[in-house]
Tab-separated table of C-alpha atoms in Angstrom:
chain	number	residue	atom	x	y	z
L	1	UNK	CA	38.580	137.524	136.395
L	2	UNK	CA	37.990	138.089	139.748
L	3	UNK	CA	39.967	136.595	142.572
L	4	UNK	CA	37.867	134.614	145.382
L	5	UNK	CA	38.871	135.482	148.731
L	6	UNK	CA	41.437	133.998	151.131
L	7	UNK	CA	39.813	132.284	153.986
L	8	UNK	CA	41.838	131.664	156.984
L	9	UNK	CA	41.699	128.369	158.805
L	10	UNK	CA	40.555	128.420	162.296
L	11	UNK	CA	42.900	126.257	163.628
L	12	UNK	CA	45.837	127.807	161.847
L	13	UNK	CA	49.208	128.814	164.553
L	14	UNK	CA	49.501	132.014	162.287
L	15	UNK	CA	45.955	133.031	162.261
L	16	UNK	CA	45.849	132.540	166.340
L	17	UNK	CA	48.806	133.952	167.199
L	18	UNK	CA	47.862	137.149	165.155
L	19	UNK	CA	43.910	136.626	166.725
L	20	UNK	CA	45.610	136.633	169.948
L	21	UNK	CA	47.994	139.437	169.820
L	22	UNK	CA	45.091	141.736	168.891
L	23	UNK	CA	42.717	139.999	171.607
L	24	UNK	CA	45.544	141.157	174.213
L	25	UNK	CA	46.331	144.775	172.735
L	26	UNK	CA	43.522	146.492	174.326
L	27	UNK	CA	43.204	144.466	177.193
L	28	UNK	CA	46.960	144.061	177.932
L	29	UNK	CA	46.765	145.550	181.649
L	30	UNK	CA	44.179	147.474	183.169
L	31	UNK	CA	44.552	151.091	184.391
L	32	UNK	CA	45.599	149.511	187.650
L	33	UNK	CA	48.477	146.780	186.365
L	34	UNK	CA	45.330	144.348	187.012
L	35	UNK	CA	46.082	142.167	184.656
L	36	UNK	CA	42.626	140.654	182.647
L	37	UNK	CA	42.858	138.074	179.867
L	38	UNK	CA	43.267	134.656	181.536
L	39	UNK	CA	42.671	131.456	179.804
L	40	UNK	CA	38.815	131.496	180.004
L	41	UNK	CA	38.380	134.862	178.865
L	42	UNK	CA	40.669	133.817	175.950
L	43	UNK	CA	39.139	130.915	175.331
L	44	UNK	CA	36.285	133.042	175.591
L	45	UNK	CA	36.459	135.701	173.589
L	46	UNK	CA	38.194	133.998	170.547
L	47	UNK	CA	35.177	132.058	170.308
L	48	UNK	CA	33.059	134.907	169.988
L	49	UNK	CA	35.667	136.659	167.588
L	50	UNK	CA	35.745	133.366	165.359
L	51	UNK	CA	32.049	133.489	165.462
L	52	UNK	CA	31.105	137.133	164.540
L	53	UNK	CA	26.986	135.977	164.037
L	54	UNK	CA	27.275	134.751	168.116
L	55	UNK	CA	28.850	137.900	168.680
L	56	UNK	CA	26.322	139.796	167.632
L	57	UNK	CA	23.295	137.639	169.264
L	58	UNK	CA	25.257	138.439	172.839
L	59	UNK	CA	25.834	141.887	172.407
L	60	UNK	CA	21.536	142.063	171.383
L	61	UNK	CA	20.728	140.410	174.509
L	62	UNK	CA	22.662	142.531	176.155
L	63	UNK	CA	20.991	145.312	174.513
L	64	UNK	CA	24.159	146.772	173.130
L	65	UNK	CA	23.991	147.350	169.249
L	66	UNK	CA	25.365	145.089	167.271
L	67	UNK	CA	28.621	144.789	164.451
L	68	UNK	CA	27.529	145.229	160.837
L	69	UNK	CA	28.884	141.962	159.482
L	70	UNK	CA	29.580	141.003	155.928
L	71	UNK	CA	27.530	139.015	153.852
L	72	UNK	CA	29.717	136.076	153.816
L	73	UNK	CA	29.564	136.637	157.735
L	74	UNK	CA	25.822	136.553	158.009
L	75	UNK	CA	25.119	134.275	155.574
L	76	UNK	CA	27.506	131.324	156.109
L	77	UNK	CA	27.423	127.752	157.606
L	78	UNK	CA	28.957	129.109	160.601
L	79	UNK	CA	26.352	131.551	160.957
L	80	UNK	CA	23.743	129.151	161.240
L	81	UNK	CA	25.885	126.599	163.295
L	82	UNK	CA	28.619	128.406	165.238
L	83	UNK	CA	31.662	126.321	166.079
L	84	UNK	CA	31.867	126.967	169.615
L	85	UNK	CA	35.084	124.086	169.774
L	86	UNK	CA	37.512	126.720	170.524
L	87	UNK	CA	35.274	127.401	173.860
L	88	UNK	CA	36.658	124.458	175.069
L	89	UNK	CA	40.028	123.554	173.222
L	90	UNK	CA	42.320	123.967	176.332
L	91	UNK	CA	45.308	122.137	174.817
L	92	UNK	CA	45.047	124.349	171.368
L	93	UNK	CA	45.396	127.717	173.395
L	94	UNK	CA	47.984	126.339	175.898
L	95	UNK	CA	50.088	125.063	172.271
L	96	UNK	CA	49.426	128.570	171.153
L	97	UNK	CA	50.426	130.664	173.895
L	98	UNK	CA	53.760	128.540	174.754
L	99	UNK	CA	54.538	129.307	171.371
L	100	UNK	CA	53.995	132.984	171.549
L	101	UNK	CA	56.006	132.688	174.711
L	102	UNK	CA	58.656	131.276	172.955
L	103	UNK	CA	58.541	133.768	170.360
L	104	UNK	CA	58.920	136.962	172.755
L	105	UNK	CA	54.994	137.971	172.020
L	106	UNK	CA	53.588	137.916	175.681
L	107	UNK	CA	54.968	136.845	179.168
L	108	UNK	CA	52.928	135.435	181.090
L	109	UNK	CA	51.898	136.399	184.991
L	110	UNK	CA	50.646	134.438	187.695
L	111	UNK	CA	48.510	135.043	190.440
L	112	UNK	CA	48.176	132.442	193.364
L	113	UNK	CA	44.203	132.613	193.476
L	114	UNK	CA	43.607	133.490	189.854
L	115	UNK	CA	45.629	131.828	187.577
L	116	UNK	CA	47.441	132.569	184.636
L	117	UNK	CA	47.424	135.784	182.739
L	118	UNK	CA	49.196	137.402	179.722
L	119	UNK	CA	50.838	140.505	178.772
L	120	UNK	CA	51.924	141.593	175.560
L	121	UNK	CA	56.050	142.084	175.469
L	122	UNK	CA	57.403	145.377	173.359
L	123	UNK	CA	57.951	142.606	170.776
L	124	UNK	CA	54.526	141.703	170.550
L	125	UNK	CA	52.918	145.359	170.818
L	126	UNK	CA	55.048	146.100	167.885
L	127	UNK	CA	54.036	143.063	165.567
L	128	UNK	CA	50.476	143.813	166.716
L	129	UNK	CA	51.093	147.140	164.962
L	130	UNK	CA	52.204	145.288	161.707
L	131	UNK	CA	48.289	143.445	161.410
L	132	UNK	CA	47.040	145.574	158.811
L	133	UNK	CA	44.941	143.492	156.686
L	134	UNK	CA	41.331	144.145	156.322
L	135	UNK	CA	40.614	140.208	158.201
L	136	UNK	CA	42.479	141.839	161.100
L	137	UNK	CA	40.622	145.219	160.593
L	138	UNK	CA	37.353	143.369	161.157
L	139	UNK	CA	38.996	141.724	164.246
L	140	UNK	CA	39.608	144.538	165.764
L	141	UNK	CA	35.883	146.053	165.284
L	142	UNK	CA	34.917	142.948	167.192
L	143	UNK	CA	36.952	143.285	169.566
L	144	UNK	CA	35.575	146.957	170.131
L	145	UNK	CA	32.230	144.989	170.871
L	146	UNK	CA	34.481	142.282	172.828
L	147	UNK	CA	35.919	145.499	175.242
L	148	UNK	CA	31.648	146.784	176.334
L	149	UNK	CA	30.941	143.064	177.367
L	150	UNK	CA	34.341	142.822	179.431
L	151	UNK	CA	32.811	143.862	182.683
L	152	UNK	CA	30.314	140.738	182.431
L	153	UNK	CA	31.251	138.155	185.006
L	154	UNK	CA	32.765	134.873	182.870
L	155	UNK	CA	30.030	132.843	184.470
L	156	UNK	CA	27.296	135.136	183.080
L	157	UNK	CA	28.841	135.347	179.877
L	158	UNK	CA	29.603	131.692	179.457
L	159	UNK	CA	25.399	131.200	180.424
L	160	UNK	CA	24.546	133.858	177.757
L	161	UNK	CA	26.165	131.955	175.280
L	162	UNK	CA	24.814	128.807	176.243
L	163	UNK	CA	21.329	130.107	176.255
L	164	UNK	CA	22.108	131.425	173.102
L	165	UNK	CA	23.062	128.221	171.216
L	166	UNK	CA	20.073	126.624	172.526
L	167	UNK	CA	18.140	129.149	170.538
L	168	UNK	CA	19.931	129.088	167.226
């Protein structure tokens, strides 16, 4: 008999914590200790990794080839209606990332006119190491895809999207 597959719930502290550890291990400091993922870019691109099918229509209008996806990818409910919550669940990703805090994963750096951003601690860089699975294989193909969209502006991104829901 053949086993059906695990599916992960989005709004599992596991699943994120793991989503976000890879989401900061290529983008964990700039060549220039400029630090990059604040909490719109996470909020950001976490929506895009949760929704794979959106990924793919940005990176087309962008004119950047897409990720093959699976066919329980393409051809899902969230395919056809992308859950674009996450864009906007502040308190989820500040409940997450106190939590990672707490943990030892990432500390977290301020700057006056930016914000908040986060760094991955050796602690986290070396449980980052430990995501093996194939779900967090496919994560980190999308986050290749994530890393040639980076140097879009948030606010261009964010209207992308936008335009791009509209459509679908």
């Amino acid at each position: 008999m053949n086993n059906l597959p695990f599916m992960y719930s989005d709004n599992q502290l596991e699943l994120n914590i793991g989503l976000i550890l890879l989401l900061l291990e290529p983008y964990n400091k700039s060549l220039k200790e400029k630090y990059i993922i604040d909490n719109n870019k996470a909020l950001t691109y976490l929506c895009l990794i949760k929704n794979p099918v959106l990924l793919n229509f940005v990176l087309k209008d962008l004119g950047i080839e897409g990720i093959e996806l699976q066919p329980s990818e393409n051809y899902s409910i969230s395919s056809l209606s992308p859950d674009t919550d996450s864009l906007f669940d502040r308190d989820s990703l500040k409940t997450i990332l106190k939590q990672m805090a707490r943990l030892g994963l990432i500390s977290v750096k301020f700057k006056e006119s930016k914000g908040f951003y986060y760094v991955l601690t050796e602690r986290g860089e070396h449980i980052t190491l430990k995501l093996e699975s194939d779900y967090y294989q496919s994560i980190r193909n999308y986050l290749k895809k994530i890393n040639e969209i980076t140097n879009l502006s948030m606010n261009k991104l964010n209207l992308l999207i936008n335009n791009i829901l509209k459509r679908i």
